[in-house]
């Protein structure tokens, strides 16, 4: 909610993108069109953080919270591929936007080998990446099933684990009724949207 996706699309992509709310392609029947992307509302974002105990206790401009008896600043590193112009400019915007609500996002531009290594080892705080999706019917298992949550080198880079999501993924393997499959996909979309293991930004457009 601290990120203005419309601004990213208009200013950084020259309008060549669409906001997204989840892991499926916008035109896929698996995508639940009733789910809207989280709105840009930094004031509400700050209120949510404060309700979870994050506030600036020492006046240094960075939110902090007492964790295990120690005040911890809200600070993390965002790893991104430094040689991609769009990735670089978007990451710089993200850091600026988060700074405005008191979050210290430190940029970590790396080359491809270091990016791959951090992804495989799950050694990043946050990482900026893009997907190229296959055509339906989609199989969410590779990225989202908890079996890969703690496995080094797995596509489940964020360590996402959700019992209901696992059940849906497993049900999709033997559900052949198209309408029932879409119901399962939409339930899965809702779980990912609410839990927000990723911050989804946009789907790019291309000129052909």
PDB file of N, CA, C and O in Angstrom, residues 113-154:
ATOM      1  N   UNK A 113      25.107 -13.575 -11.650  1.00  0.00           N
ATOM      2  CA  UNK A 113      25.591 -14.710 -10.859  1.00  0.00           C
ATOM      3  C   UNK A 113      25.266 -14.535  -9.381  1.00  0.00           C
ATOM      4  O   UNK A 113      24.838 -15.478  -8.709  1.00  0.00           O
ATOM      5  N   UNK A 114      25.454 -13.329  -8.864  1.00  0.00           N
ATOM      6  CA  UNK A 114      25.144 -13.086  -7.455  1.00  0.00           C
ATOM      7  C   UNK A 114      23.634 -13.124  -7.204  1.00  0.00           C
ATOM      8  O   UNK A 114      23.175 -13.577  -6.146  1.00  0.00           O
ATOM      9  N   UNK A 115      22.854 -12.632  -8.184  1.00  0.00           N
ATOM     10  CA  UNK A 115      21.400 -12.681  -8.063  1.00  0.00           C
ATOM     11  C   UNK A 115      20.929 -14.125  -7.974  1.00  0.00           C
ATOM     12  O   UNK A 115      20.114 -14.483  -7.118  1.00  0.00           O
ATOM     13  N   UNK A 116      21.463 -14.971  -8.849  1.00  0.00           N
ATOM     14  CA  UNK A 116      21.084 -16.387  -8.858  1.00  0.00           C
ATOM     15  C   UNK A 116      21.509 -17.078  -7.571  1.00  0.00           C
ATOM     16  O   UNK A 116      20.770 -17.897  -7.024  1.00  0.00           O
ATOM     17  N   UNK A 117      22.695 -16.728  -7.085  1.00  0.00           N
ATOM     18  CA  UNK A 117      23.196 -17.357  -5.868  1.00  0.00           C
ATOM     19  C   UNK A 117      22.328 -17.000  -4.667  1.00  0.00           C
ATOM     20  O   UNK A 117      21.982 -17.868  -3.853  1.00  0.00           O
ATOM     21  N   UNK A 118      21.953 -15.717  -4.549  1.00  0.00           N
ATOM     22  CA  UNK A 118      21.109 -15.299  -3.425  1.00  0.00           C
ATOM     23  C   UNK A 118      19.729 -15.940  -3.519  1.00  0.00           C
ATOM     24  O   UNK A 118      19.138 -16.311  -2.505  1.00  0.00           O
ATOM     25  N   UNK A 119      19.209 -16.056  -4.747  1.00  0.00           N
ATOM     26  CA  UNK A 119      17.905 -16.704  -4.944  1.00  0.00           C
ATOM     27  C   UNK A 119      17.975 -18.168  -4.507  1.00  0.00           C
ATOM     28  O   UNK A 119      17.113 -18.649  -3.766  1.00  0.00           O
ATOM     29  N   UNK A 120      18.994 -18.881  -4.976  1.00  0.00           N
ATOM     30  CA  UNK A 120      19.120 -20.302  -4.668  1.00  0.00           C
ATOM     31  C   UNK A 120      19.324 -20.550  -3.181  1.00  0.00           C
ATOM     32  O   UNK A 120      18.787 -21.508  -2.614  1.00  0.00           O
ATOM     33  N   UNK A 121      20.113 -19.696  -2.532  1.00  0.00           N
ATOM     34  CA  UNK A 121      20.424 -19.873  -1.118  1.00  0.00           C
ATOM     35  C   UNK A 121      19.351 -19.289  -0.201  1.00  0.00           C
ATOM     36  O   UNK A 121      19.399 -19.482   1.009  1.00  0.00           O
ATOM     37  N   UNK A 122      18.394 -18.546  -0.793  1.00  0.00           N
ATOM     38  CA  UNK A 122      17.389 -17.827   0.013  1.00  0.00           C
ATOM     39  C   UNK A 122      18.074 -16.918   1.038  1.00  0.00           C
ATOM     40  O   UNK A 122      17.649 -16.805   2.196  1.00  0.00           O
ATOM     41  N   UNK A 123      19.124 -16.234   0.592  1.00  0.00           N
ATOM     42  CA  UNK A 123      19.938 -15.433   1.500  1.00  0.00           C
ATOM     43  C   UNK A 123      19.635 -13.943   1.407  1.00  0.00           C
ATOM     44  O   UNK A 123      20.393 -13.129   1.927  1.00  0.00           O
ATOM     45  N   UNK A 124      18.549 -13.577   0.749  1.00  0.00           N
ATOM     46  CA  UNK A 124      18.189 -12.170   0.580  1.00  0.00           C
ATOM     47  C   UNK A 124      17.145 -11.749   1.618  1.00  0.00           C
ATOM     48  O   UNK A 124      16.435 -12.584   2.179  1.00  0.00           O
ATOM     49  N   UNK A 125      17.074 -10.432   1.861  1.00  0.00           N
ATOM     50  CA  UNK A 125      15.957  -9.889   2.647  1.00  0.00           C
ATOM     51  C   UNK A 125      14.724  -9.777   1.753  1.00  0.00           C
ATOM     52  O   UNK A 125      13.636 -10.220   2.103  1.00  0.00           O
ATOM     53  N   UNK A 126      14.907  -9.133   0.608  1.00  0.00           N
ATOM     54  CA  UNK A 126      13.863  -9.007  -0.410  1.00  0.00           C
ATOM     55  C   UNK A 126      14.570  -9.012  -1.760  1.00  0.00           C
ATOM     56  O   UNK A 126      15.715  -8.584  -1.866  1.00  0.00           O
ATOM     57  N   UNK A 127      13.887  -9.478  -2.783  1.00  0.00           N
ATOM     58  CA  UNK A 127      14.516  -9.590  -4.102  1.00  0.00           C
ATOM     59  C   UNK A 127      13.530  -9.171  -5.185  1.00  0.00           C
ATOM     60  O   UNK A 127      12.335  -9.461  -5.093  1.00  0.00           O
ATOM     61  N   UNK A 128      14.032  -8.453  -6.179  1.00  0.00           N
ATOM     62  CA  UNK A 128      13.192  -7.958  -7.277  1.00  0.00           C
ATOM     63  C   UNK A 128      13.434  -8.862  -8.486  1.00  0.00           C
ATOM     64  O   UNK A 128      14.542  -8.942  -9.013  1.00  0.00           O
ATOM     65  N   UNK A 129      12.371  -9.534  -8.929  1.00  0.00           N
ATOM     66  CA  UNK A 129      12.463 -10.453 -10.062  1.00  0.00           C
ATOM     67  C   UNK A 129      11.220 -10.342 -10.925  1.00  0.00           C
ATOM     68  O   UNK A 129      10.224  -9.725 -10.541  1.00  0.00           O
ATOM     69  N   UNK A 130      11.265 -10.962 -12.082  1.00  0.00           N
ATOM     70  CA  UNK A 130      10.110 -11.029 -12.969  1.00  0.00           C
ATOM     71  C   UNK A 130       9.873 -12.461 -13.407  1.00  0.00           C
ATOM     72  O   UNK A 130      10.765 -13.299 -13.349  1.00  0.00           O
ATOM     73  N   UNK A 131       8.649 -12.724 -13.814  1.00  0.00           N
ATOM     74  CA  UNK A 131       8.258 -14.047 -14.296  1.00  0.00           C
ATOM     75  C   UNK A 131       7.919 -13.999 -15.772  1.00  0.00           C
ATOM     76  O   UNK A 131       7.462 -12.983 -16.279  1.00  0.00           O
ATOM     77  N   UNK A 132       8.097 -15.145 -16.439  1.00  0.00           N
ATOM     78  CA  UNK A 132       7.494 -15.378 -17.752  1.00  0.00           C
ATOM     79  C   UNK A 132       6.604 -16.610 -17.560  1.00  0.00           C
ATOM     80  O   UNK A 132       7.096 -17.705 -17.302  1.00  0.00           O
ATOM     81  N   UNK A 133       5.291 -16.412 -17.640  1.00  0.00           N
ATOM     82  CA  UNK A 133       4.346 -17.474 -17.311  1.00  0.00           C
ATOM     83  C   UNK A 133       4.027 -18.348 -18.517  1.00  0.00           C
ATOM     84  O   UNK A 133       4.008 -17.878 -19.660  1.00  0.00           O
ATOM     85  N   UNK A 134       3.762 -19.615 -18.243  1.00  0.00           N
ATOM     86  CA  UNK A 134       3.311 -20.520 -19.281  1.00  0.00           C
ATOM     87  C   UNK A 134       1.820 -20.361 -19.529  1.00  0.00           C
ATOM     88  O   UNK A 134       1.126 -19.620 -18.842  1.00  0.00           O
ATOM     89  N   UNK A 135       1.315 -21.075 -20.509  1.00  0.00           N
ATOM     90  CA  UNK A 135      -0.107 -20.979 -20.832  1.00  0.00           C
ATOM     91  C   UNK A 135      -0.911 -21.882 -19.909  1.00  0.00           C
ATOM     92  O   UNK A 135      -0.384 -22.845 -19.351  1.00  0.00           O
ATOM     93  N   UNK A 136      -2.210 -21.591 -19.730  1.00  0.00           N
ATOM     94  CA  UNK A 136      -3.062 -22.441 -18.891  1.00  0.00           C
ATOM     95  C   UNK A 136      -3.149 -23.863 -19.451  1.00  0.00           C
ATOM     96  O   UNK A 136      -2.979 -24.050 -20.653  1.00  0.00           O
ATOM     97  N   UNK A 137      -3.415 -24.874 -18.630  1.00  0.00           N
ATOM     98  CA  UNK A 137      -3.691 -24.785 -17.191  1.00  0.00           C
ATOM     99  C   UNK A 137      -2.407 -24.654 -16.369  1.00  0.00           C
ATOM    100  O   UNK A 137      -1.460 -25.408 -16.580  1.00  0.00           O
ATOM    101  N   UNK A 138      -2.395 -23.704 -15.450  1.00  0.00           N
ATOM    102  CA  UNK A 138      -1.209 -23.438 -14.660  1.00  0.00           C
ATOM    103  C   UNK A 138      -1.040 -24.468 -13.543  1.00  0.00           C
ATOM    104  O   UNK A 138      -2.018 -25.009 -13.036  1.00  0.00           O
ATOM    105  N   UNK A 139       0.219 -24.720 -13.182  1.00  0.00           N
ATOM    106  CA  UNK A 139       0.517 -25.599 -12.052  1.00  0.00           C
ATOM    107  C   UNK A 139       1.316 -24.777 -11.036  1.00  0.00           C
ATOM    108  O   UNK A 139       2.505 -24.530 -11.229  1.00  0.00           O
ATOM    109  N   UNK A 140       0.691 -24.352  -9.937  1.00  0.00           N
ATOM    110  CA  UNK A 140       1.373 -23.491  -8.969  1.00  0.00           C
ATOM    111  C   UNK A 140       2.398 -24.212  -8.082  1.00  0.00           C
ATOM    112  O   UNK A 140       3.065 -23.562  -7.274  1.00  0.00           O
ATOM    113  N   UNK A 141       2.526 -25.530  -8.221  1.00  0.00           N
ATOM    114  CA  UNK A 141       3.314 -26.298  -7.259  1.00  0.00           C
ATOM    115  C   UNK A 141       4.764 -25.847  -7.169  1.00  0.00           C
ATOM    116  O   UNK A 141       5.318 -25.704  -6.076  1.00  0.00           O
ATOM    117  N   UNK A 142       5.402 -25.621  -8.303  1.00  0.00           N
ATOM    118  CA  UNK A 142       6.830 -25.339  -8.314  1.00  0.00           C
ATOM    119  C   UNK A 142       7.186 -24.119  -7.461  1.00  0.00           C
ATOM    120  O   UNK A 142       8.171 -24.120  -6.730  1.00  0.00           O
ATOM    121  N   UNK A 143       6.362 -23.092  -7.530  1.00  0.00           N
ATOM    122  CA  UNK A 143       6.670 -21.849  -6.822  1.00  0.00           C
ATOM    123  C   UNK A 143       6.057 -21.790  -5.431  1.00  0.00           C
ATOM    124  O   UNK A 143       6.647 -21.218  -4.510  1.00  0.00           O
ATOM    125  N   UNK A 144       4.876 -22.403  -5.239  1.00  0.00           N
ATOM    126  CA  UNK A 144       4.105 -22.106  -4.044  1.00  0.00           C
ATOM    127  C   UNK A 144       3.936 -23.240  -3.054  1.00  0.00           C
ATOM    128  O   UNK A 144       3.520 -23.005  -1.925  1.00  0.00           O
ATOM    129  N   UNK A 145       4.234 -24.481  -3.421  1.00  0.00           N
ATOM    130  CA  UNK A 145       3.990 -25.594  -2.492  1.00  0.00           C
ATOM    131  C   UNK A 145       5.018 -25.567  -1.361  1.00  0.00           C
ATOM    132  O   UNK A 145       6.202 -25.287  -1.584  1.00  0.00           O
ATOM    133  N   UNK A 146       4.559 -25.884  -0.152  1.00  0.00           N
ATOM    134  CA  UNK A 146       5.442 -25.796   1.023  1.00  0.00           C
ATOM    135  C   UNK A 146       6.577 -26.819   1.000  1.00  0.00           C
ATOM    136  O   UNK A 146       7.548 -26.674   1.742  1.00  0.00           O
ATOM    137  N   UNK A 147       6.479 -27.829   0.140  1.00  0.00           N
ATOM    138  CA  UNK A 147       7.548 -28.828   0.061  1.00  0.00           C
ATOM    139  C   UNK A 147       8.875 -28.197  -0.348  1.00  0.00           C
ATOM    140  O   UNK A 147       9.943 -28.739  -0.052  1.00  0.00           O
ATOM    141  N   UNK A 148       8.811 -27.038  -1.026  1.00  0.00           N
ATOM    142  CA  UNK A 148      10.045 -26.366  -1.428  1.00  0.00           C
ATOM    143  C   UNK A 148      10.403 -25.178  -0.561  1.00  0.00           C
ATOM    144  O   UNK A 148      11.369 -24.467  -0.834  1.00  0.00           O
ATOM    145  N   UNK A 149       9.648 -24.969   0.532  1.00  0.00           N
ATOM    146  CA  UNK A 149       9.824 -23.749   1.329  1.00  0.00           C
ATOM    147  C   UNK A 149      11.214 -23.628   1.937  1.00  0.00           C
ATOM    148  O   UNK A 149      11.777 -22.538   1.997  1.00  0.00           O
ATOM    149  N   UNK A 150      11.777 -24.750   2.395  1.00  0.00           N
ATOM    150  CA  UNK A 150      13.094 -24.709   3.045  1.00  0.00           C
ATOM    151  C   UNK A 150      14.183 -25.348   2.198  1.00  0.00           C
ATOM    152  O   UNK A 150      15.316 -25.517   2.657  1.00  0.00           O
ATOM    153  N   UNK A 151      13.834 -25.686   0.977  1.00  0.00           N
ATOM    154  CA  UNK A 151      14.778 -26.378   0.096  1.00  0.00           C
ATOM    155  C   UNK A 151      15.617 -25.373  -0.678  1.00  0.00           C
ATOM    156  O   UNK A 151      15.086 -24.526  -1.403  1.00  0.00           O
ATOM    157  N   UNK A 152      16.935 -25.455  -0.539  1.00  0.00           N
ATOM    158  CA  UNK A 152      17.809 -24.567  -1.280  1.00  0.00           C
ATOM    159  C   UNK A 152      17.677 -24.820  -2.775  1.00  0.00           C
ATOM    160  O   UNK A 152      17.604 -25.953  -3.221  1.00  0.00           O
ATOM    161  N   UNK A 153      17.631 -23.736  -3.543  1.00  0.00           N
ATOM    162  CA  UNK A 153      17.535 -23.859  -4.989  1.00  0.00           C
ATOM    163  C   UNK A 153      16.126 -24.046  -5.503  1.00  0.00           C
ATOM    164  O   UNK A 153      15.917 -24.072  -6.713  1.00  0.00           O
ATOM    165  N   UNK A 154      15.129 -24.166  -4.613  1.00  0.00           N
ATOM    166  CA  UNK A 154      13.758 -24.341  -5.069  1.00  0.00           C
ATOM    167  C   UNK A 154      13.191 -23.018  -5.568  1.00  0.00           C
ATOM    168  O   UNK A 154      13.665 -21.936  -5.195  1.00  0.00           O
TER     169      UNK A 154
END
